[in-house]
Amino acid sequence: MADETIGIVGAGIVGLATAREIALRRPGTRVVVLEKEHEVAVHQTGHNSGVVHAGIYYAPGSLKADLCVRGVSLLREYCGERGLPYDEIGKLVVAVRPDELGRMENLYERARNNHVPELRKVSKEEIRELEPHAGGIAALHSPRTAITDYPAIAREFAKDIEDSGGEVRLGFPVTSITNVPNGIEVASGQNRVRVDRLILCAGLQSDSVARLAQDKQEPRIVPFRGEYMLLKPDRTHLVRGLVYPVPDPRYPFLGVHFTPRVDGSVEVGPNAVLALAREGYKLTRISPKDLLGLAAYPGAWRMAAQHWRTGVKEYRGSLSASAFMKDAGLYVPGVGAKDVVRGGAGVRAQALDRDGTLVDDFRIHQTGRITAVRNAPSPAATASLAIAEHIVDAVFGASAAT
């Protein structure tokens, strides 16, 4: 119905993109975004690397693959219309050892199936032409991979919502979700909002908020902190574009890489260490509640049994700049701890199944009037406008009017 009220929990880039899509496609619908923080894009969106992924890594036919490729096109167009940063600096995915060449070939075939534009294999000599200071024996070059400013995009989405008559209500931490006749009541303490349908885009809190809505118990969120180093200003010239390793297919993380930012800085990272709090951006941030919840979940112990060696290695990098930069130096030889300073950190909301499997694809559940985004890791920012289309199609039907 055109006079419905639709609630969105979460003012990260996915929640805001979804609210914006509803406002655009269903004129007359009232949209209200409910966010616990006092500004938008505080968590994953605000700590994002800024990379617009081209679709190289994702299993063909997965939601990630389909929505990433569609999302790049939409995002490029949006940034162009709004004068937001969008710089196609290109990416090299570099093999540094012979045993990585087979994985690189598999990645190339996957990217071709995903229709990644202009992707090509490059030799050791061609690597040096593109990145004079890079190492490696072979690589894939994706010239259309870009960087942008996701918090700025999120703020622009929020403006679009408000300009269309919607509301972004900040300082509204959701404490209960209750089904009422012909609708849903969302409460924050004594404050209540009644909506006809509710979409949950709560990121790091997605499983907690979903439980309030009586959604499935799994997957659970495990927070992984990704820490960055910054190249010192007099060393940023060593990297022109994005320089990535060939990823290990056993993990949903891409490994330590070099990432130029739109402000001219260059990040090195991230690692992936288990955070001791869902919003544990600092090593010293500990949440007993979050730790107890993790310890009570069988999937966490099964994950630890499978991957503890990798975890120990990642923690070494967290505590030692020299250890952190050891692998990075394979991709830009000569760059070490002396060339970097500590940068920021983000926390990835990694979904985990009960059997200990790290969930790789997007997961979206729908139960009655409530739709819950349960897993939306990278490339969710890249794909945000396409994810919004997908959610609105699922909630209202693909023929939802414009």
Short mmCIF file of C-alpha atoms in Angstrom, two decimals:
data_model
loop_
_atom_site.label_atom_id
_atom_site.label_comp_id
_atom_site.label_asym_id
_atom_site.label_seq_id
_atom_site.Cartn_x
_atom_site.Cartn_y
_atom_site.Cartn_z
CA MET A 1 0.00 0.00 0.00
CA ALA A 2 1.24 3.47 -0.85
CA ASP A 3 0.45 4.84 2.60
CA GLU A 4 2.46 2.21 4.50
CA THR A 5 5.14 3.05 7.05
CA ILE A 6 8.34 1.06 6.56
CA GLY A 7 10.94 0.90 9.31
CA ILE A 8 14.64 0.25 8.75
CA VAL A 9 16.89 -0.60 11.70
CA GLY A 10 20.43 0.59 11.04
CA ALA A 11 21.85 3.69 9.35
CA GLY A 12 24.87 2.08 7.78
CA ILE A 13 25.21 2.19 4.01
CA VAL A 14 23.00 -0.88 3.40
CA GLY A 15 20.16 0.34 5.62
CA LEU A 16 20.25 3.83 4.14
CA ALA A 17 20.42 2.53 0.56
CA THR A 18 17.40 0.32 1.25
CA ALA A 19 15.39 3.15 2.77
CA ARG A 20 16.29 5.35 -0.20
CA GLU A 21 15.23 2.66 -2.67
CA ILE A 22 11.84 2.31 -0.97
CA ALA A 23 11.31 6.07 -1.02
CA LEU A 24 12.17 6.22 -4.74
CA ARG A 25 10.12 3.23 -5.85
CA ARG A 26 7.06 3.62 -3.64
CA PRO A 27 5.99 7.28 -3.54
CA GLY A 28 3.68 7.97 -0.63
CA THR A 29 5.30 5.36 1.57
CA ARG A 30 6.66 6.77 4.82
CA VAL A 31 10.17 5.54 5.55
CA VAL A 32 11.80 5.84 8.96
CA VAL A 33 15.39 4.73 9.66
CA LEU A 34 16.14 3.93 13.31
CA GLU A 35 19.78 4.25 14.38
CA LYS A 36 21.28 3.91 17.86
CA GLU A 37 24.20 6.25 17.18
CA HIS A 38 23.97 10.03 16.86
CA GLU A 39 25.20 10.10 13.27
CA VAL A 40 25.03 7.78 10.28
CA ALA A 41 27.75 5.39 9.10
CA VAL A 42 29.49 5.10 12.46
CA HIS A 43 30.47 1.42 12.36
CA GLN A 44 31.38 -0.79 9.37
CA THR A 45 30.59 1.90 6.79
CA GLY A 46 32.64 4.49 8.65
CA HIS A 47 35.65 2.18 8.95
CA ASN A 48 35.52 0.86 5.40
CA SER A 49 38.65 0.71 3.21
CA GLY A 50 36.93 2.73 0.48
CA VAL A 51 37.48 0.13 -2.25
CA VAL A 52 34.83 -0.36 -4.94
CA HIS A 53 35.29 -4.05 -5.70
CA ALA A 54 34.94 -5.19 -9.31
CA GLY A 55 33.68 -8.72 -8.53
CA ILE A 56 36.88 -10.74 -8.85
CA TYR A 57 36.58 -12.95 -5.80
CA TYR A 58 32.99 -14.12 -5.55
CA ALA A 59 31.53 -17.49 -6.51
CA PRO A 60 29.63 -17.14 -9.82
CA GLY A 61 25.90 -17.24 -9.21
CA SER A 62 26.21 -16.15 -5.58
CA LEU A 63 24.43 -13.06 -4.32
CA LYS A 64 27.82 -11.46 -3.76
CA ALA A 65 28.81 -11.92 -7.39
CA ASP A 66 25.52 -10.81 -8.90
CA LEU A 67 24.95 -7.83 -6.61
CA CYS A 68 28.57 -6.64 -6.65
CA VAL A 69 28.67 -6.36 -10.45
CA ARG A 70 25.30 -4.59 -10.54
CA GLY A 71 26.26 -2.43 -7.55
CA VAL A 72 29.46 -1.11 -9.17
CA SER A 73 27.48 0.28 -12.11
CA LEU A 74 24.89 1.92 -9.86
CA LEU A 75 27.49 3.35 -7.50
CA ARG A 76 29.64 4.80 -10.28
CA GLU A 77 26.60 6.53 -11.75
CA TYR A 78 25.46 7.84 -8.35
CA CYS A 79 28.87 9.25 -7.47
CA GLY A 80 29.07 10.94 -10.87
CA GLU A 81 25.66 12.55 -10.44
CA ARG A 82 26.43 13.80 -6.92
CA GLY A 83 30.03 14.86 -7.42
CA LEU A 84 31.30 12.27 -4.93
CA PRO A 85 34.81 10.77 -5.21
CA TYR A 86 35.13 7.80 -7.57
CA ASP A 87 38.64 7.14 -8.80
CA GLU A 88 39.42 4.08 -10.95
CA ILE A 89 43.02 3.57 -9.81
CA GLY A 90 43.07 -0.14 -10.67
CA LYS A 91 44.07 -3.23 -8.73
CA LEU A 92 46.83 -5.81 -9.02
CA VAL A 93 46.23 -9.23 -7.44
CA VAL A 94 49.80 -10.44 -7.13
CA ALA A 95 51.25 -13.95 -6.89
CA VAL A 96 54.60 -13.95 -5.11
CA ARG A 97 55.21 -17.75 -5.05
CA PRO A 98 54.85 -20.44 -7.73
CA ASP A 99 52.31 -22.35 -5.62
CA GLU A 100 49.95 -19.36 -5.89
CA LEU A 101 49.74 -19.47 -9.68
CA GLY A 102 47.06 -22.17 -9.73
CA ARG A 103 44.90 -20.17 -7.30
CA MET A 104 45.45 -17.08 -9.42
CA GLU A 105 44.30 -18.95 -12.53
CA ASN A 106 41.16 -20.10 -10.71
CA LEU A 107 40.55 -16.52 -9.63
CA TYR A 108 40.90 -15.35 -13.22
CA GLU A 109 38.29 -17.85 -14.43
CA ARG A 110 35.95 -16.86 -11.61
CA ALA A 111 36.33 -13.18 -12.46
CA ARG A 112 35.67 -13.87 -16.14
CA ASN A 113 32.47 -15.69 -15.20
CA ASN A 114 31.50 -12.63 -13.18
CA HIS A 115 32.12 -10.36 -16.20
CA VAL A 116 34.75 -8.25 -14.45
CA PRO A 117 35.56 -5.58 -17.06
CA GLU A 118 38.98 -5.42 -18.75
CA LEU A 119 40.61 -7.92 -16.39
CA ARG A 120 43.85 -9.39 -17.76
CA LYS A 121 46.81 -11.47 -16.72
CA VAL A 122 50.12 -9.64 -16.48
CA SER A 123 53.70 -10.88 -16.35
CA LYS A 124 56.44 -10.02 -13.88
CA GLU A 125 57.69 -7.33 -16.26
CA GLU A 126 54.21 -5.87 -16.74
CA ILE A 127 53.74 -5.69 -12.97
CA ARG A 128 56.73 -3.34 -12.83
CA GLU A 129 55.26 -1.16 -15.58
CA LEU A 130 52.04 -0.74 -13.58
CA GLU A 131 53.63 -0.66 -10.12
CA PRO A 132 57.37 0.07 -10.38
CA HIS A 133 58.01 -0.80 -6.72
CA ALA A 134 55.88 -3.95 -6.53
CA GLY A 135 57.16 -7.51 -6.25
CA GLY A 136 55.59 -10.69 -7.56
CA ILE A 137 56.00 -13.18 -10.39
CA ALA A 138 52.60 -12.73 -12.07
CA ALA A 139 49.36 -10.89 -11.41
CA LEU A 140 45.83 -10.10 -12.45
CA HIS A 141 45.15 -6.48 -13.35
CA SER A 142 41.70 -4.98 -12.86
CA PRO A 143 41.94 -1.42 -14.24
CA ARG A 144 38.32 -0.53 -13.38
CA THR A 145 38.61 -1.21 -9.64
CA ALA A 146 38.04 2.10 -7.88
CA ILE A 147 38.18 3.89 -4.55
CA THR A 148 35.54 6.17 -3.05
CA ASP A 149 34.32 7.72 0.22
CA TYR A 150 31.60 5.50 1.67
CA PRO A 151 30.71 7.68 4.69
CA ALA A 152 30.11 10.59 2.29
CA ILE A 153 27.90 8.36 0.15
CA ALA A 154 25.95 7.26 3.25
CA ARG A 155 25.38 10.88 4.25
CA GLU A 156 24.12 11.62 0.75
CA PHE A 157 21.74 8.64 0.96
CA ALA A 158 20.40 10.03 4.27
CA LYS A 159 19.81 13.39 2.60
CA ASP A 160 17.93 11.67 -0.24
CA ILE A 161 15.68 9.94 2.31
CA GLU A 162 14.88 13.16 4.13
CA ASP A 163 14.35 15.09 0.88
CA SER A 164 11.76 12.48 -0.11
CA GLY A 165 9.84 13.00 3.14
CA GLY A 166 11.40 10.14 5.09
CA GLU A 167 13.11 10.32 8.46
CA VAL A 168 16.47 9.23 9.83
CA ARG A 169 15.92 9.03 13.58
CA LEU A 170 19.25 9.01 15.41
CA GLY A 171 19.87 8.09 19.05
CA PHE A 172 17.26 5.29 18.88
CA PRO A 173 18.80 2.01 20.14
CA VAL A 174 16.21 -0.69 19.55
CA THR A 175 15.31 -2.56 22.76
CA SER A 176 12.23 -4.50 21.66
CA ILE A 177 10.35 -5.53 18.52
CA THR A 178 6.74 -6.62 18.99
CA ASN A 179 4.15 -7.86 16.56
CA VAL A 180 0.90 -5.92 16.97
CA PRO A 181 -2.36 -6.12 14.96
CA ASN A 182 -1.53 -5.29 11.32
CA GLY A 183 1.94 -4.07 12.14
CA ILE A 184 5.08 -4.05 14.26
CA GLU A 185 6.01 -1.89 17.23
CA VAL A 186 9.68 -0.98 17.60
CA ALA A 187 10.73 0.41 20.97
CA SER A 188 13.73 2.23 22.35
CA GLY A 189 13.07 2.41 26.06
CA GLN A 190 9.80 4.29 26.40
CA ASN A 191 9.90 5.61 22.83
CA ARG A 192 7.88 3.61 20.32
CA VAL A 193 7.44 3.60 16.55
CA ARG A 194 4.71 1.61 14.79
CA VAL A 195 5.47 0.39 11.28
CA ASP A 196 3.72 -1.84 8.77
CA ARG A 197 6.91 -3.65 7.75
CA LEU A 198 10.38 -3.76 9.24
CA ILE A 199 13.78 -4.35 7.61
CA LEU A 200 16.76 -5.09 9.84
CA CYS A 201 20.17 -3.87 8.63
CA ALA A 202 21.97 -3.85 11.98
CA GLY A 203 25.48 -4.92 10.94
CA LEU A 204 27.54 -5.86 13.98
CA GLN A 205 24.33 -6.24 16.00
CA SER A 206 22.38 -8.07 13.29
CA ASP A 207 21.92 -11.34 15.19
CA SER A 208 21.02 -9.57 18.44
CA VAL A 209 18.40 -7.39 16.76
CA ALA A 210 17.11 -10.38 14.77
CA ARG A 211 16.56 -12.28 18.03
CA LEU A 212 14.38 -9.41 19.25
CA ALA A 213 12.28 -10.02 16.14
CA GLN A 214 12.09 -13.80 16.77
CA ASP A 215 14.19 -14.58 13.68
CA LYS A 216 16.40 -17.69 13.38
CA GLN A 217 19.16 -18.18 15.95
CA GLU A 218 21.82 -18.67 13.28
CA PRO A 219 24.05 -17.41 11.92
CA ARG A 220 25.70 -15.62 14.83
CA ILE A 221 28.00 -12.64 14.45
CA VAL A 222 31.66 -12.97 15.36
CA PRO A 223 33.50 -9.63 15.35
CA PHE A 224 36.90 -9.56 13.65
CA ARG A 225 38.99 -6.43 14.08
CA GLY A 226 40.96 -5.39 11.03
CA GLU A 227 43.90 -3.15 11.89
CA TYR A 228 45.74 -0.90 9.45
CA MET A 229 49.15 0.66 9.15
CA LEU A 230 49.64 3.89 7.22
CA LEU A 231 52.58 4.48 4.91
CA LYS A 232 54.47 7.56 6.03
CA PRO A 233 53.78 10.54 3.73
CA ASP A 234 57.24 10.34 2.15
CA ARG A 235 56.60 6.68 1.22
CA THR A 236 53.14 6.90 -0.36
CA HIS A 237 54.73 7.31 -3.81
CA LEU A 238 55.72 3.64 -3.66
CA VAL A 239 52.14 2.58 -4.51
CA ARG A 240 50.06 3.86 -7.43
CA GLY A 241 47.01 1.63 -7.23
CA LEU A 242 45.63 -1.19 -5.12
CA VAL A 243 48.06 -4.08 -4.53
CA TYR A 244 46.49 -7.28 -3.17
CA PRO A 245 47.68 -10.83 -2.50
CA VAL A 246 46.10 -13.92 -4.06
CA PRO A 247 43.55 -14.79 -1.35
CA ASP A 248 43.41 -18.09 0.51
CA PRO A 249 40.07 -19.70 -0.50
CA ARG A 250 39.66 -21.17 3.00
CA TYR A 251 38.94 -17.72 4.46
CA PRO A 252 36.56 -14.87 3.58
CA PHE A 253 39.37 -12.36 4.25
CA LEU A 254 41.55 -10.98 1.45
CA GLY A 255 44.86 -10.68 3.31
CA VAL A 256 47.07 -7.67 3.99
CA HIS A 257 47.15 -5.31 1.01
CA PHE A 258 48.07 -1.75 0.00
CA THR A 259 45.12 0.62 -0.35
CA PRO A 260 45.43 4.24 -1.53
CA ARG A 261 42.65 6.41 -0.11
CA VAL A 262 40.85 9.35 -1.69
CA ASP A 263 42.61 11.69 0.77
CA GLY A 264 46.04 10.68 -0.62
CA SER A 265 47.06 8.40 2.26
CA VAL A 266 47.95 4.73 1.74
CA GLU A 267 46.79 2.04 4.15
CA VAL A 268 48.48 -1.31 4.65
CA GLY A 269 46.24 -4.04 6.01
CA PRO A 270 44.00 -5.20 7.41
CA ASN A 271 44.85 -8.21 9.49
CA ALA A 272 41.94 -10.15 11.00
CA VAL A 273 41.97 -10.73 14.76
CA LEU A 274 39.08 -11.82 16.93
CA ALA A 275 37.75 -8.68 18.60
CA LEU A 276 36.90 -8.88 22.29
CA ALA A 277 33.84 -6.68 21.77
CA ARG A 278 31.44 -6.22 18.88
CA GLU A 279 32.51 -2.61 18.63
CA GLY A 280 36.06 -3.32 19.73
CA TYR A 281 37.98 -0.92 17.53
CA LYS A 282 40.82 -0.89 20.07
CA LEU A 283 42.73 -3.87 21.41
CA THR A 284 41.86 -2.79 24.96
CA ARG A 285 38.09 -2.72 24.39
CA ILE A 286 36.56 -5.77 26.10
CA SER A 287 32.88 -6.63 26.46
CA PRO A 288 32.19 -9.46 28.95
CA LYS A 289 28.66 -9.78 27.51
CA ASP A 290 29.96 -10.26 23.97
CA LEU A 291 32.64 -12.72 25.12
CA LEU A 292 30.17 -14.80 27.12
CA GLY A 293 27.81 -14.91 24.14
CA LEU A 294 30.66 -16.08 21.91
CA ALA A 295 31.82 -18.71 24.42
CA ALA A 296 28.30 -20.14 24.67
CA TYR A 297 28.02 -20.68 20.92
CA PRO A 298 29.23 -24.11 19.67
CA GLY A 299 30.18 -22.67 16.29
CA ALA A 300 32.80 -20.43 17.90
CA TRP A 301 34.66 -23.41 19.40
CA ARG A 302 34.48 -25.33 16.13
CA MET A 303 35.86 -22.31 14.27
CA ALA A 304 38.69 -21.96 16.82
CA ALA A 305 39.61 -25.64 16.47
CA GLN A 306 39.92 -25.25 12.70
CA HIS A 307 41.73 -21.92 12.51
CA TRP A 308 43.67 -21.37 15.75
CA ARG A 309 47.08 -21.36 14.03
CA THR A 310 46.00 -18.58 11.70
CA GLY A 311 44.60 -16.70 14.69
CA VAL A 312 47.94 -16.84 16.52
CA LYS A 313 49.73 -15.48 13.44
CA GLU A 314 47.24 -12.62 13.10
CA TYR A 315 47.66 -11.65 16.78
CA ARG A 316 51.43 -11.50 16.34
CA GLY A 317 50.88 -8.89 13.64
CA SER A 318 48.53 -7.01 15.93
CA LEU A 319 51.21 -6.72 18.62
CA SER A 320 54.27 -6.18 16.41
CA ALA A 321 54.63 -3.79 13.48
CA SER A 322 57.54 -5.87 12.16
CA ALA A 323 55.41 -9.02 12.13
CA PHE A 324 52.51 -7.11 10.56
CA MET A 325 54.71 -5.85 7.73
CA LYS A 326 56.51 -9.14 7.06
CA ASP A 327 53.99 -10.34 4.48
CA ALA A 328 53.31 -6.85 3.15
CA GLY A 329 56.99 -6.58 2.21
CA LEU A 330 56.56 -9.42 -0.27
CA TYR A 331 54.30 -7.23 -2.39
CA VAL A 332 56.26 -3.98 -2.13
CA PRO A 333 59.82 -5.15 -1.37
CA GLY A 334 61.79 -3.02 1.01
CA VAL A 335 58.74 -1.61 2.80
CA GLY A 336 58.88 -2.48 6.48
CA ALA A 337 58.03 -1.32 9.97
CA LYS A 338 60.21 1.77 9.59
CA ASP A 339 58.00 3.02 6.75
CA VAL A 340 54.63 2.93 8.53
CA VAL A 341 52.74 4.28 11.50
CA ARG A 342 49.72 2.78 13.21
CA GLY A 343 46.48 3.65 11.46
CA GLY A 344 42.86 3.01 12.31
CA ALA A 345 40.87 -0.17 12.67
CA GLY A 346 37.51 -1.52 11.65
CA VAL A 347 35.40 -4.41 12.90
CA ARG A 348 33.90 -6.87 10.43
CA ALA A 349 30.59 -8.49 11.32
CA GLN A 350 31.46 -12.04 10.29
CA ALA A 351 28.54 -14.45 10.37
CA LEU A 352 29.26 -17.92 11.72
CA ASP A 353 27.14 -21.07 11.42
CA ARG A 354 26.73 -23.59 14.24
CA ASP A 355 29.11 -26.04 12.53
CA GLY A 356 31.94 -23.48 12.64
CA THR A 357 31.65 -22.43 9.00
CA LEU A 358 32.45 -18.79 8.25
CA VAL A 359 29.50 -17.61 6.16
CA ASP A 360 30.74 -16.18 2.88
CA ASP A 361 27.66 -15.04 0.96
CA PHE A 362 25.04 -12.45 1.82
CA ARG A 363 22.18 -13.88 3.89
CA ILE A 364 18.75 -12.31 4.07
CA HIS A 365 15.85 -13.88 5.98
CA GLN A 366 12.20 -12.98 5.63
CA THR A 367 9.60 -13.89 8.26
CA GLY A 368 6.17 -12.35 7.87
CA ARG A 369 6.44 -8.58 7.93
CA ILE A 370 10.09 -8.61 9.00
CA THR A 371 13.12 -8.93 6.72
CA ALA A 372 16.51 -9.45 8.37
CA VAL A 373 19.87 -8.91 6.69
CA ARG A 374 21.90 -11.47 8.65
CA ASN A 375 25.21 -11.34 6.77
CA ALA A 376 26.40 -8.47 4.59
CA PRO A 377 30.21 -8.33 4.65
CA SER A 378 32.43 -6.93 1.91
CA PRO A 379 31.50 -6.14 -0.86
CA ALA A 380 28.31 -4.87 0.82
CA ALA A 381 29.35 -1.21 0.52
CA THR A 382 30.16 -1.65 -3.19
CA ALA A 383 26.89 -3.54 -3.72
CA SER A 384 24.73 -1.39 -1.41
CA LEU A 385 22.46 0.04 -4.12
CA ALA A 386 22.02 -3.40 -5.70
CA ILE A 387 21.39 -5.01 -2.28
CA ALA A 388 18.72 -2.35 -1.75
CA GLU A 389 17.06 -3.33 -5.04
CA HIS A 390 17.21 -7.01 -4.05
CA ILE A 391 15.64 -6.38 -0.64
CA VAL A 392 12.86 -4.18 -2.03
CA ASP A 393 12.09 -6.81 -4.68
CA ALA A 394 11.92 -9.47 -1.96
CA VAL A 395 9.71 -7.40 0.33
CA PHE A 396 7.33 -5.86 -2.20
CA GLY A 397 7.80 -7.99 -5.33
CA ALA A 398 10.00 -7.32 -8.32
CA SER A 399 7.20 -5.30 -9.94
CA ALA A 400 7.20 -2.74 -7.11
CA ALA A 401 6.13 0.53 -8.72
CA THR A 402 8.38 3.50 -9.27
#
